CSV table of C-alpha atoms and ligand atoms in Angstrom, one decimal:
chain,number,residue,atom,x,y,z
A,1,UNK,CA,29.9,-7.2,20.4
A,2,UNK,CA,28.3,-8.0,23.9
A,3,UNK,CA,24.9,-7.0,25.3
A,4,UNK,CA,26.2,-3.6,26.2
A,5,UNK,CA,27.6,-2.8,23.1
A,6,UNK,CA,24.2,-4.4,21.3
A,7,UNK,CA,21.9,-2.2,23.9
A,8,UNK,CA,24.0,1.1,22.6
A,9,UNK,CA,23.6,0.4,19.0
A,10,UNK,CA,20.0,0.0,19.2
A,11,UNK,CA,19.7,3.3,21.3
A,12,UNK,CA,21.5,5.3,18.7
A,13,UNK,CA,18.9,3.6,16.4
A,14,UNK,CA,21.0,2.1,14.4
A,15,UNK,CA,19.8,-1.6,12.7
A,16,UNK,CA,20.7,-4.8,13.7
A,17,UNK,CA,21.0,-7.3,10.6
A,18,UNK,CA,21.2,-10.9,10.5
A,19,UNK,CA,25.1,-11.3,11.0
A,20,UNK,CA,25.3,-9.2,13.6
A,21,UNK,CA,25.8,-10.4,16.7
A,22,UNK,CA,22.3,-10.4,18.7
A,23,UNK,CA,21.5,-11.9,22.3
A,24,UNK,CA,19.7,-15.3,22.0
A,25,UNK,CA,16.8,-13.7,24.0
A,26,UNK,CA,15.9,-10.7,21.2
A,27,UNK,CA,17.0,-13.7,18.2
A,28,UNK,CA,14.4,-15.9,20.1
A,29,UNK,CA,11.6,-12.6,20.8
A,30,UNK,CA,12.0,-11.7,16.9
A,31,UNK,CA,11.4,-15.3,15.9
A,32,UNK,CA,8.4,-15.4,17.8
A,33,UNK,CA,6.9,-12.2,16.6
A,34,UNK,CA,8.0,-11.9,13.1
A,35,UNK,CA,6.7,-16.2,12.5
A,36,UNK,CA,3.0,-14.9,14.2
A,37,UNK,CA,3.0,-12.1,11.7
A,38,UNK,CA,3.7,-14.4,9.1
A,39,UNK,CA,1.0,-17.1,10.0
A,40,UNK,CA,-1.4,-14.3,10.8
A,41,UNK,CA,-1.1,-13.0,6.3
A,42,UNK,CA,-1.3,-17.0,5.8
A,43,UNK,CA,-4.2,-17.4,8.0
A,44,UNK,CA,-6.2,-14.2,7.2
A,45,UNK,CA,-6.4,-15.5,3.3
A,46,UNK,CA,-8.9,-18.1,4.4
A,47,UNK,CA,-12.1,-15.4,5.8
A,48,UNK,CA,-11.3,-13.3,2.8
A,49,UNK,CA,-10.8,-16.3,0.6
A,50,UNK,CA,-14.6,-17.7,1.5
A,51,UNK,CA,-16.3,-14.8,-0.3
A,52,UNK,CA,-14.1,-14.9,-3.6
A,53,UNK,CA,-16.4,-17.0,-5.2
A,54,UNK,CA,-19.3,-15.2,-3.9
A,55,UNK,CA,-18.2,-11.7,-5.3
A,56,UNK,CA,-21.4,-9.4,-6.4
A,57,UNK,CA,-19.5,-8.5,-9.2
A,58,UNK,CA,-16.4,-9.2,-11.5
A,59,UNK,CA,-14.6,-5.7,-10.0
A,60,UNK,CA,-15.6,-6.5,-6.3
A,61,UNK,CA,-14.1,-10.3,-7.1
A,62,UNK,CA,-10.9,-9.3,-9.1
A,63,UNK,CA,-10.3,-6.9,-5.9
A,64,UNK,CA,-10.8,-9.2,-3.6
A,65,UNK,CA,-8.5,-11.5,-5.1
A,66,UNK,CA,-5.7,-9.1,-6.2
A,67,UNK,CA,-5.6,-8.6,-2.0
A,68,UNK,CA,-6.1,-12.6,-0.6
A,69,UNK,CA,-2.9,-12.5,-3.1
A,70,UNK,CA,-1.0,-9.8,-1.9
A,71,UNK,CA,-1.7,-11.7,2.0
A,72,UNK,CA,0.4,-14.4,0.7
A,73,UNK,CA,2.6,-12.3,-1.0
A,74,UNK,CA,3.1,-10.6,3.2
A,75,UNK,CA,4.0,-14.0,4.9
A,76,UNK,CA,6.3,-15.2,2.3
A,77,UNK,CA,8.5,-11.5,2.9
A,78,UNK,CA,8.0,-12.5,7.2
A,79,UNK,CA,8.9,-16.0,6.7
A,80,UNK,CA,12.2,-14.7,4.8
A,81,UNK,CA,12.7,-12.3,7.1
A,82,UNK,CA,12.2,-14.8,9.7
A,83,UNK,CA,14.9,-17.3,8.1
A,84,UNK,CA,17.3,-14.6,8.3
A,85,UNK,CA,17.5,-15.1,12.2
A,86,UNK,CA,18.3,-19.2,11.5
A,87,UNK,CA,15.5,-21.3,11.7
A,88,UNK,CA,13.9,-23.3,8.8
A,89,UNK,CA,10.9,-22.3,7.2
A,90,UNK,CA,9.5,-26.4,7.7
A,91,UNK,CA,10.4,-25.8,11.8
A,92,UNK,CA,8.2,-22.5,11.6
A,93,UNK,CA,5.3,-24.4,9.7
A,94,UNK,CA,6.0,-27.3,12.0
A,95,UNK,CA,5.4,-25.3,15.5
A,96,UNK,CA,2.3,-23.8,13.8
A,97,UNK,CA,0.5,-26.4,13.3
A,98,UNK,CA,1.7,-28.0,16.8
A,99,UNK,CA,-0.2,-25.1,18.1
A,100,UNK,CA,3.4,-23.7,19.3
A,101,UNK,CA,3.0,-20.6,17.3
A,102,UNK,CA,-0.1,-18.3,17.5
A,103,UNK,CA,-1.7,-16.2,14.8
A,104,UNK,CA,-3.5,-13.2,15.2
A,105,UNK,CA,-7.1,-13.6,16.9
A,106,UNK,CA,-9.3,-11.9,14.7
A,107,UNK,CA,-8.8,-14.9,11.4
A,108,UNK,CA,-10.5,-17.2,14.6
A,109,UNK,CA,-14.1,-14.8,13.8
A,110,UNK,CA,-16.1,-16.5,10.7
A,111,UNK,CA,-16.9,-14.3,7.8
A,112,UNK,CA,-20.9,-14.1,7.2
A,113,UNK,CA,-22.1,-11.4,4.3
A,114,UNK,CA,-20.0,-10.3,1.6
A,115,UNK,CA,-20.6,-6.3,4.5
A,116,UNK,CA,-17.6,-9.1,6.3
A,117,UNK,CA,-15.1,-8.2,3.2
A,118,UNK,CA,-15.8,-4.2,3.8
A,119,UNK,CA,-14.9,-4.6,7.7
A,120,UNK,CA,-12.6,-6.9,7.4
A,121,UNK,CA,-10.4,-4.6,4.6
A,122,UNK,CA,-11.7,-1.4,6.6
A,123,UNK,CA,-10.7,-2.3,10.7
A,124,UNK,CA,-8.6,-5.2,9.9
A,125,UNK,CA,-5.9,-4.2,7.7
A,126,UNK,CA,-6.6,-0.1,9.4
A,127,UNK,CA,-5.4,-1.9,12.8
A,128,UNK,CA,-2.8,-4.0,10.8
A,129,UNK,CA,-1.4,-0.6,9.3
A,130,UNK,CA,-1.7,1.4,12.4
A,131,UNK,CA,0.5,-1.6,14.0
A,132,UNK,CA,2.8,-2.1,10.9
A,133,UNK,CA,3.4,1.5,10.2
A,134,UNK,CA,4.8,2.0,13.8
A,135,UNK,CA,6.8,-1.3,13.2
A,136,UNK,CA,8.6,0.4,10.1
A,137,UNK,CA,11.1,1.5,12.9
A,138,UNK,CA,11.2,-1.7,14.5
A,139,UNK,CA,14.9,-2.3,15.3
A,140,UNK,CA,15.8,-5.4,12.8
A,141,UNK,CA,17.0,-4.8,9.5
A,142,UNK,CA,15.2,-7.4,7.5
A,143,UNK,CA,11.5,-7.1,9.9
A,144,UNK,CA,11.8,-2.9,9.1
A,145,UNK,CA,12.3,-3.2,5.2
A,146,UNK,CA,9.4,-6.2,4.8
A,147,UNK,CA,7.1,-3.1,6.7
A,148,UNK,CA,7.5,-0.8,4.2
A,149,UNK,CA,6.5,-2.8,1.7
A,150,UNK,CA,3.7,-4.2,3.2
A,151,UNK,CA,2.6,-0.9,4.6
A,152,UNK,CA,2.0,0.3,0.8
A,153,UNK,CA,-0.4,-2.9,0.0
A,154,UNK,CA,-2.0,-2.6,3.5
A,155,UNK,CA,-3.5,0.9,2.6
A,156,UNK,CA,-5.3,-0.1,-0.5
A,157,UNK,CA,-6.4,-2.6,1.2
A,158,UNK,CA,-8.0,-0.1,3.8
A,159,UNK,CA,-9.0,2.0,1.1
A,160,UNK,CA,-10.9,-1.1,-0.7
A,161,UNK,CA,-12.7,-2.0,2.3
A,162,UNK,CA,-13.8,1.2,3.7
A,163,UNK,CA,-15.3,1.4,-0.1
A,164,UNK,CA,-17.3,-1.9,0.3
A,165,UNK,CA,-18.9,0.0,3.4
A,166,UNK,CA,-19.2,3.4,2.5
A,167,UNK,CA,-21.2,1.6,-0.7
A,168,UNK,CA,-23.5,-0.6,1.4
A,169,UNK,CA,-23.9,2.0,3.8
A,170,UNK,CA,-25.8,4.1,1.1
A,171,UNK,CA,-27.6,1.2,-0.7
A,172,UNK,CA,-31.1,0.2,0.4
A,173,UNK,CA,-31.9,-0.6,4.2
A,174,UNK,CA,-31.0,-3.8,3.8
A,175,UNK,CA,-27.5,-3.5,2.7
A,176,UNK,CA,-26.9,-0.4,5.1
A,177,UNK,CA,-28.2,-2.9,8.0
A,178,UNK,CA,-25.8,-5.3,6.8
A,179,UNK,CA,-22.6,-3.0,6.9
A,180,UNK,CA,-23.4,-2.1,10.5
A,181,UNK,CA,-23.9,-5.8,11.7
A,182,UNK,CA,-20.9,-6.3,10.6
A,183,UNK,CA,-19.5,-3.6,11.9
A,184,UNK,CA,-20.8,-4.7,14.6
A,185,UNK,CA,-19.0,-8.0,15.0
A,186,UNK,CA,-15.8,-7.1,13.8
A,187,UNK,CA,-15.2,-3.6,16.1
A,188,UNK,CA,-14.5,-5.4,19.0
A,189,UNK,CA,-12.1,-7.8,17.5
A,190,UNK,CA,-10.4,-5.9,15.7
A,191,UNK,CA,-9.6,-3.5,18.8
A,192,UNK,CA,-8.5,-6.7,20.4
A,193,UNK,CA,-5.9,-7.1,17.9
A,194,UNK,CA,-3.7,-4.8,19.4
A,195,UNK,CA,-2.9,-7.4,22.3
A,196,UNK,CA,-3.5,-7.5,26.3
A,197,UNK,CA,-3.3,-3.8,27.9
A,198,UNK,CA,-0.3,-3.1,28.7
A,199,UNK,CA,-0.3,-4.0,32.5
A,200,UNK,CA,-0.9,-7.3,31.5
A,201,UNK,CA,1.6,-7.7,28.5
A,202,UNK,CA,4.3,-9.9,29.1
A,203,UNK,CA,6.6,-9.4,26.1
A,204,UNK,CA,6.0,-5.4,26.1
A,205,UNK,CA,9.0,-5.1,28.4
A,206,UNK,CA,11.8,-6.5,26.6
A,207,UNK,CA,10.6,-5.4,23.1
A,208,UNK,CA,10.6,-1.5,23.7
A,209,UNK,CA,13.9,-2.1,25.1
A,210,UNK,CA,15.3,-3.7,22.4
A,211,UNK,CA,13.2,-1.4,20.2
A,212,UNK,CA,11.1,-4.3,18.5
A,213,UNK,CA,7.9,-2.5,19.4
A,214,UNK,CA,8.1,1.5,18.9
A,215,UNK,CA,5.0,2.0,20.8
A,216,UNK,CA,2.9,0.0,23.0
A,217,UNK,CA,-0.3,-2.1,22.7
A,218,UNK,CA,-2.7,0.4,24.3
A,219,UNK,CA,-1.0,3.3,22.5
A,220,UNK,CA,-1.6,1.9,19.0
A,221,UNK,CA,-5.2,0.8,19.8
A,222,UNK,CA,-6.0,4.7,21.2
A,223,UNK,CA,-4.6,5.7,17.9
A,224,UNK,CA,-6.7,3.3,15.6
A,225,UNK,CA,-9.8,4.1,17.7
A,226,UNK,CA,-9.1,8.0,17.2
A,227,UNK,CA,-8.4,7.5,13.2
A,228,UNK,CA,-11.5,4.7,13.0
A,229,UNK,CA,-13.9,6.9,14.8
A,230,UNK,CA,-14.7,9.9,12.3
A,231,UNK,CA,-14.1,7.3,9.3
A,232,UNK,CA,-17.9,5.5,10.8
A,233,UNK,CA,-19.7,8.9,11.4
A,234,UNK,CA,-18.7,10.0,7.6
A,235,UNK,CA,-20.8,6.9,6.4
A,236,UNK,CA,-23.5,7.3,8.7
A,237,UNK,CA,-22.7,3.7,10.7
A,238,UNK,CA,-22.1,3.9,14.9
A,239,UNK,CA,-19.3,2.1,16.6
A,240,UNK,CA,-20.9,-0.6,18.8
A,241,UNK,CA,-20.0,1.0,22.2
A,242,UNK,CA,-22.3,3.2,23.9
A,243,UNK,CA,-19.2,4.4,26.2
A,244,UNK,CA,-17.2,6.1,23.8
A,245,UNK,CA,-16.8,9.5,24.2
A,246,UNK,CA,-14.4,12.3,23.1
A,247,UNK,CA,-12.3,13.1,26.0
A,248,UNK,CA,-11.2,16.7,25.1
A,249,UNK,CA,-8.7,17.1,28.3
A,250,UNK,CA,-6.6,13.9,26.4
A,251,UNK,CA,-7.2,15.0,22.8
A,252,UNK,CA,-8.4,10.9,22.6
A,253,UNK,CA,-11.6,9.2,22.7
A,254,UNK,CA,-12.5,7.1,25.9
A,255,UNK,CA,-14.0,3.7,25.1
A,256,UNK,CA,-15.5,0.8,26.7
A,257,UNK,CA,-14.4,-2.2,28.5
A,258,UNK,CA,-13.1,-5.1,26.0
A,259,UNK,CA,-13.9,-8.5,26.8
A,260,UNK,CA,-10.7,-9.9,27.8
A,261,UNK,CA,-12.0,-13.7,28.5
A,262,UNK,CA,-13.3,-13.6,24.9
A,263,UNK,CA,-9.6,-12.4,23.7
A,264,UNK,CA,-7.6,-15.0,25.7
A,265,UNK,CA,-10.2,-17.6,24.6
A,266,UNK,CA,-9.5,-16.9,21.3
A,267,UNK,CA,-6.0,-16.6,21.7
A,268,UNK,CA,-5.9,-19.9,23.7
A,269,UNK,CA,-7.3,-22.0,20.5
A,270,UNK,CA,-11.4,-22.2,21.4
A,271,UNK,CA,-12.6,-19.3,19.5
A,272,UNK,CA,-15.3,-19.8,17.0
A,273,UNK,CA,-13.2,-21.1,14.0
A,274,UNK,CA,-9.7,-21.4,15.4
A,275,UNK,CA,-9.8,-25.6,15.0
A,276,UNK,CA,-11.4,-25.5,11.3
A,277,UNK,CA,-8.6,-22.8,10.2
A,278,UNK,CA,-6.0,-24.7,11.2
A,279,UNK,CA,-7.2,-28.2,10.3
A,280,UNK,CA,-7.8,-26.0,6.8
A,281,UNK,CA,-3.9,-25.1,6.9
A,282,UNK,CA,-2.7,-28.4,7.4
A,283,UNK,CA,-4.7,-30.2,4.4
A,284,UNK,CA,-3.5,-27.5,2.1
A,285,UNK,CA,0.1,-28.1,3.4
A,286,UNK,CA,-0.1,-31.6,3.1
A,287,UNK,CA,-1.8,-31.3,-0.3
A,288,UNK,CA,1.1,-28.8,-1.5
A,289,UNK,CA,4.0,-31.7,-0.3
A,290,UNK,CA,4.4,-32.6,-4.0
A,291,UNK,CA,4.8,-28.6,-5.2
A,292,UNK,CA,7.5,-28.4,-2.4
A,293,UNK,CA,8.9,-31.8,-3.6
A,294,UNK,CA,9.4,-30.7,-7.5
A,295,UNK,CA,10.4,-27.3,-6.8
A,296,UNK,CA,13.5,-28.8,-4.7
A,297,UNK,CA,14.1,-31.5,-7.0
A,298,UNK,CA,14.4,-28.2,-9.9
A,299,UNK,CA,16.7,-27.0,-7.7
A,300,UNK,CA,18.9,-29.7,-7.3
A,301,UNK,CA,19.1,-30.0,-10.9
A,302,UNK,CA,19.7,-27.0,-11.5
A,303,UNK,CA,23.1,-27.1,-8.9
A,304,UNK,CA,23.9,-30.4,-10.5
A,305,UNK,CA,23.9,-28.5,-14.2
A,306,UNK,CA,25.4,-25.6,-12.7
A,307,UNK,CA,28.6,-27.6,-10.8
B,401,BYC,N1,-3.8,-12.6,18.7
B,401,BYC,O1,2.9,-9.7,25.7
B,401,BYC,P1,2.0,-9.5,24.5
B,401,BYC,C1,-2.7,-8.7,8.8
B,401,BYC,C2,-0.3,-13.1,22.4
B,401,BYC,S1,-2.4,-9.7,10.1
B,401,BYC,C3,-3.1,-13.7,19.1
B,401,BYC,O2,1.3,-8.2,24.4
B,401,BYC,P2,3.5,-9.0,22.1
B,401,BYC,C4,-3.8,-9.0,7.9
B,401,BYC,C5,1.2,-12.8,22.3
B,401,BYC,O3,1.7,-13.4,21.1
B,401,BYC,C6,-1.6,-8.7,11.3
B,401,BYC,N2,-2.2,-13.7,20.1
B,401,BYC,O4,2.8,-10.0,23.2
B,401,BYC,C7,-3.7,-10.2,7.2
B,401,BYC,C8,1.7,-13.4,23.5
B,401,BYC,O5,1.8,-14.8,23.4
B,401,BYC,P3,3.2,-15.6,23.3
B,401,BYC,C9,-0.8,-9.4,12.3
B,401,BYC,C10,-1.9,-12.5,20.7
B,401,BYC,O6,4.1,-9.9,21.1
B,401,BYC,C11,-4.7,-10.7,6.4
B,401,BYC,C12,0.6,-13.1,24.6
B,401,BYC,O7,-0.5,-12.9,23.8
B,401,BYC,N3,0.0,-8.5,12.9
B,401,BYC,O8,-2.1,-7.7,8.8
B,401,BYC,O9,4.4,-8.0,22.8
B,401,BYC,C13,-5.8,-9.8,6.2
B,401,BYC,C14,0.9,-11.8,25.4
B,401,BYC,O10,0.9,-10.7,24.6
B,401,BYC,C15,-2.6,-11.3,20.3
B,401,BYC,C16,1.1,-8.8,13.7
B,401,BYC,O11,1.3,-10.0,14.0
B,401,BYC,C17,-3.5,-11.4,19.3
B,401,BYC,N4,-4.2,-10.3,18.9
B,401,BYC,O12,2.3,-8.2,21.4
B,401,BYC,C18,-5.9,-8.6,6.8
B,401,BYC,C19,1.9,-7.6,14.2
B,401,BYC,N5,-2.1,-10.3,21.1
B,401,BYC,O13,3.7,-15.3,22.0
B,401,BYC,C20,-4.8,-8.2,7.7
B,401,BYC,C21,3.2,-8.1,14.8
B,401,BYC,C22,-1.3,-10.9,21.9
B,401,BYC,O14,4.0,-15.1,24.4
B,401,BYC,N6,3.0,-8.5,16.2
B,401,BYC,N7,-1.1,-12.2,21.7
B,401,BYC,O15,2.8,-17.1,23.4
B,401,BYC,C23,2.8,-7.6,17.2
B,401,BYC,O16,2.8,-6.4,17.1
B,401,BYC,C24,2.7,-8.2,18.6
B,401,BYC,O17,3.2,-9.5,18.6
B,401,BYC,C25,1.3,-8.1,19.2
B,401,BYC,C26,1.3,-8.8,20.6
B,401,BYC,C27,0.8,-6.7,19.4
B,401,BYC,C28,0.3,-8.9,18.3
């Protein structure tokens, strides 16, 4: 197969799976995208993870754990995935922690009030599902199947956290003024999630070609905003921008400028906890070098018993 050939089966939306043949430059895009999607489940276990000792209750804990779980349960499908396309699960751990790698910016914000775990499972994984429902389509076999899955978790999630806020939002003053500054912290992020607009997207190109992306940065986040919008009025808690409007002539609300030095900041390695969540990944990878070590050494017995 050559590029034309390749081009034509993705426009007749057909899958590409890991021994097709693939142009290095869409092996080398997926790689990139799928090991950031990994790191980002791995990485978003450790602001949910701070509060799983601090549960109010046994329900709210056994939650909360059931879904830091199913995160890890995420990256291992994307790192799989990501093997398919023939690199080495140590290589992909390896150019994370070199800082080759990135992870999504919104595990760099710190989680403060247990209101954190209700945005977090509410905008988060909404935006995460909004995101990962569109990439259900993407064009690689192995990246499209892992979506489904993960789309299925992803909604309870959304549905556990928008519970956590809908509760505090009718509790006492207190609580309902912790659910909003929360809120508050987290809109923005989470917006940001969706990437650079599109006029200043580099990779945006290339992956709607190759049908990676199905719809663009911008596109997604004007979809979250619309779906996230009537969600906050039904628990009686206002969006932190005073510009956003419904615009009835796009069927879409309008909303305010983000702060893009804050996202590149963040994205560049100096937001507020980017250093302590990765120098928190690489202790627990170095701790876990002995699991690694007898799980291989099982293995090898095993061959050995089995040759
Ligand atoms: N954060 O050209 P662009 C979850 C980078 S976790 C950091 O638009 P692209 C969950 C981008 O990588 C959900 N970096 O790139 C887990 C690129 O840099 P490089 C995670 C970002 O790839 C636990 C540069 O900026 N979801 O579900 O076309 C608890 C230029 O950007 C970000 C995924 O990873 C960002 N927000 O578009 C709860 C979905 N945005 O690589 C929930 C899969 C941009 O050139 N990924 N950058 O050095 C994607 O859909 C796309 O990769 C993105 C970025 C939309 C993120």
């Amino acid at each position: 197969m050559n590029e034309t050939k390749f081009q034509e089966r993705i426009d007749a939306e057909k899958k590409i799976e890991p021994k097709d043949w693939m142009p290095d430059a869409y092996r080398k895009h997926l790689i990139r995208q799928i090991s950031q999607h990994a790191h980002s489940e791995i990485i978003g276990m450790q602001p949910e993870g701070n509060w799983i000792t601090r549960a109010p209750s046994l329900r709210a804990k056994m939650i909360l754990l059931a879904k830091v779980q199913d995160e890890a349960g995420h990256g291992l499908y994307l790192y799989s995935a990501c093997e398919t396309l023939g690199i080495s699960r140590e290589e992909l751990v390896k150019q994370l922690h070199d800082g080759k790698a990135k992870y999504s910016s919104i595990f760099n914000y710190p989680t403060l009030s247990w209101a954190d775990m209700g945005a977090i499972g509410w905008l988060v994984d909404g935006a995460a599902i909004v995101n990962q429902v569109s990439l259900q389509r993407t064009s690689y076999g192995p990246y499209s199947r892992g979506m489904v899955k993960i789309c299925k978790e992803e909604s309870f999630h959304q549905r556990q956290g928008y519970e956590i806020m809908a509760e505090m939002a009718k509790g006492t003053p207190e609580q309902k003024a912790m659910a909003q500054d929360a809120l508050n912290r987290f809109w923005w992020p989470s917006i940001m999630m969706f990437g650079p607009q599109d006029s200043d997207s580099p990779r945006t190109g290339n992956a709607m070609k190759w049908k990676i992306k199905r719809q663009t940065n911008d596109a997604l986040r004007q979809d979250f905003i619309d779906k996230t919008v009537g969600q906050a009025e039904v628990i009686g808690l206002t969006i932190p921008d005073p510009d956003l409007k419904w615009n009835e002539e796009r069927g879409s609300y309008d909303f305010g400028e983000m702060d893009w030095d804050e996202f590149w900041n963040v994205v560049n390695g100096n937001g507020p906890c980017n250093k302590q969540r990765l120098a928190h990944h690489k202790k627990a990878h170095d701790e876990g070098e002995w699991v690694r070590n007898a799980a291989k050494a099982y293995a090898k017995k095993q061959e050995l018993v089995a040759n």
